[in-house]
């Protein structure tokens, strides 16, 4: 089962967020939370917010506890830039790009037993519906090609 949480237009560059995400990959959710809360970076706080959203989605929507969750995917994508100007001499201005990012976290449950039980029920239902339906075979259509005379 996959639980997804997304946060768009986060004020922070992709490079800074990716630096933090490299540290927490391949950890369980509880370890990720403690690691992110101890890091002294603003990017860590922003990823922690999204991770908390994903855990809350899992608990509220599917009833899965935090101990049984594992990180499946952590995407950090580039968002649009806010374009600002800084005044300089002779009436000119230099561009300031305030970068944004999109964070997407996908969690999966560690327990495969629950998923297998659900899949077996779905398979049983699909087998019972296929037995009741009659199979109708159609004859293949043959196209006749008529060649024009060439003289």
Coordinates of C-alpha atoms in Angstrom, one line a residue:
X1 CA 0.0 0.0 0.0
X2 CA 1.3 3.4 -1.0
X3 CA 0.8 6.6 1.0
X4 CA 1.7 9.8 -0.8
X5 CA 2.2 13.4 0.5
X6 CA 3.1 16.3 -1.6
X7 CA 4.1 19.9 -0.9
X8 CA 4.4 22.3 -3.7
X9 CA 6.1 25.7 -4.1
X10 CA 8.4 25.2 -1.1
X11 CA 10.7 28.2 -0.7
X12 CA 14.1 26.6 -1.0
X13 CA 16.4 25.5 -3.8
X14 CA 16.5 21.9 -5.1
X15 CA 20.2 21.6 -4.2
X16 CA 19.7 22.4 -0.5
X17 CA 16.7 20.0 -0.2
X18 CA 18.5 17.2 -2.1
X19 CA 21.5 17.5 0.3
X20 CA 19.2 16.8 3.2
X21 CA 17.4 14.0 1.4
X22 CA 20.6 12.1 0.7
X23 CA 21.2 11.8 4.5
X24 CA 17.8 10.3 5.3
X25 CA 17.3 7.8 2.5
X26 CA 17.2 4.1 3.4
X27 CA 16.0 4.8 6.9
X28 CA 12.8 3.8 8.7
X29 CA 10.3 6.6 9.3
X30 CA 11.0 6.9 13.0
X31 CA 14.7 7.3 12.4
X32 CA 14.0 9.8 9.6
X33 CA 11.9 11.9 12.0
X34 CA 14.6 12.0 14.7
X35 CA 17.3 12.8 12.1
X36 CA 15.4 15.6 10.5
X37 CA 14.4 17.2 13.8
X38 CA 18.1 17.2 14.9
X39 CA 19.5 18.8 11.7
X40 CA 20.3 22.5 11.8
X41 CA 19.0 23.3 8.3
X42 CA 15.8 24.9 7.1
X43 CA 15.5 22.4 4.3
X44 CA 15.3 19.6 6.9
X45 CA 12.4 21.3 8.6
X46 CA 10.5 21.6 5.3
X47 CA 11.1 17.9 4.5
X48 CA 10.0 17.0 8.0
X49 CA 6.7 18.8 7.5
X50 CA 6.0 16.7 4.4
X51 CA 7.0 13.5 6.1
X52 CA 4.6 14.3 9.0
X53 CA 1.8 14.8 6.5
X54 CA 2.5 11.4 4.9
X55 CA 2.5 9.7 8.4
X56 CA -0.7 11.4 9.3
X57 CA -2.3 10.3 6.0
X58 CA -1.2 6.7 6.7
X59 CA -2.6 6.7 10.3
X60 CA -5.9 8.5 9.4
X61 CA -6.8 6.9 6.1
X62 CA -5.4 3.4 6.4
X63 CA -4.8 2.9 10.1
X64 CA -1.1 2.0 9.7
X65 CA 1.2 2.9 12.6
X66 CA 4.4 4.8 12.1
X67 CA 6.5 1.8 13.0
X68 CA 5.2 -0.2 10.0
X69 CA 6.1 2.4 7.4
X70 CA 9.1 2.6 5.2
X71 CA 10.2 5.3 2.7
X72 CA 9.6 4.1 -0.9
X73 CA 10.3 7.3 -2.8
X74 CA 11.4 10.9 -2.1
X75 CA 11.2 13.2 -5.0
X76 CA 12.5 16.8 -5.0
X77 CA 11.6 18.6 -8.2
X78 CA 12.4 22.1 -9.4
X79 CA 9.6 24.7 -9.2
X80 CA 9.2 28.2 -10.6
X81 CA 11.4 31.1 -9.7
X82 CA 10.3 34.3 -8.1
X83 CA 12.0 37.0 -10.1
X84 CA 13.0 40.1 -8.2
X85 CA 15.4 43.0 -9.0
X86 CA 18.1 44.6 -6.9
X87 CA 18.8 48.2 -7.8
X88 CA 22.4 49.1 -8.7
X89 CA 24.1 52.2 -10.1
X90 CA 23.0 54.2 -13.1
X91 CA 19.4 53.1 -12.9
X92 CA 20.0 49.5 -13.6
X93 CA 18.9 46.4 -11.7
X94 CA 20.4 43.0 -11.2
X95 CA 18.1 39.9 -11.2
X96 CA 17.5 38.0 -8.0
X97 CA 16.0 34.5 -8.5
X98 CA 14.2 33.1 -5.5
X99 CA 13.9 29.4 -6.2
X100 CA 11.1 27.1 -5.2
X101 CA 10.8 23.3 -5.1
X102 CA 8.2 20.5 -5.0
X103 CA 8.6 17.7 -2.5
X104 CA 6.8 14.4 -2.9
X105 CA 7.1 11.6 -0.3
X106 CA 5.8 8.1 -1.0
X107 CA 5.7 5.7 2.0
X108 CA 4.9 1.9 1.9
X109 CA 3.8 -0.4 4.6
X110 CA 6.3 -3.1 5.7
X111 CA 3.6 -5.8 6.2
X112 CA 3.2 -7.7 3.0
X113 CA 0.7 -10.1 4.6
X114 CA -2.1 -7.6 4.6
X115 CA -1.6 -6.8 0.9
X116 CA -1.6 -10.5 0.0
X117 CA -4.8 -11.1 1.8
X118 CA -6.5 -8.2 0.0
X119 CA -5.1 -9.5 -3.3
X120 CA -6.5 -13.0 -2.7
X121 CA -9.9 -11.6 -2.1
X122 CA -9.8 -9.6 -5.3
X123 CA -8.7 -12.7 -7.2
X124 CA -11.5 -14.8 -5.8
X125 CA -14.0 -12.1 -6.8
X126 CA -12.6 -11.9 -10.3
X127 CA -12.6 -15.7 -10.7
X128 CA -16.3 -15.9 -9.7
X129 CA -17.3 -13.1 -12.2
X130 CA -15.4 -14.7 -15.0
X131 CA -17.1 -18.1 -14.5
X132 CA -20.6 -16.5 -14.9
X133 CA -19.7 -14.7 -18.1
X134 CA -20.0 -16.6 -21.4
X135 CA -17.2 -16.4 -23.8
X136 CA -18.1 -15.3 -27.2
X137 CA -15.7 -15.8 -30.0
X138 CA -15.9 -13.8 -33.2
X139 CA -14.8 -14.9 -36.6
X140 CA -12.0 -13.0 -38.0
X141 CA -12.9 -10.6 -40.8
X142 CA -11.2 -11.2 -44.1
X143 CA -10.6 -8.2 -46.3
X144 CA -10.7 -8.6 -50.0
X145 CA -8.3 -6.6 -52.0
X146 CA -9.2 -5.8 -55.6
X147 CA -6.4 -4.9 -57.9
X148 CA -7.0 -2.3 -60.6
X149 CA -6.0 -3.1 -64.1
X150 CA -2.9 -1.3 -65.3
X151 CA -2.6 -0.8 -69.0

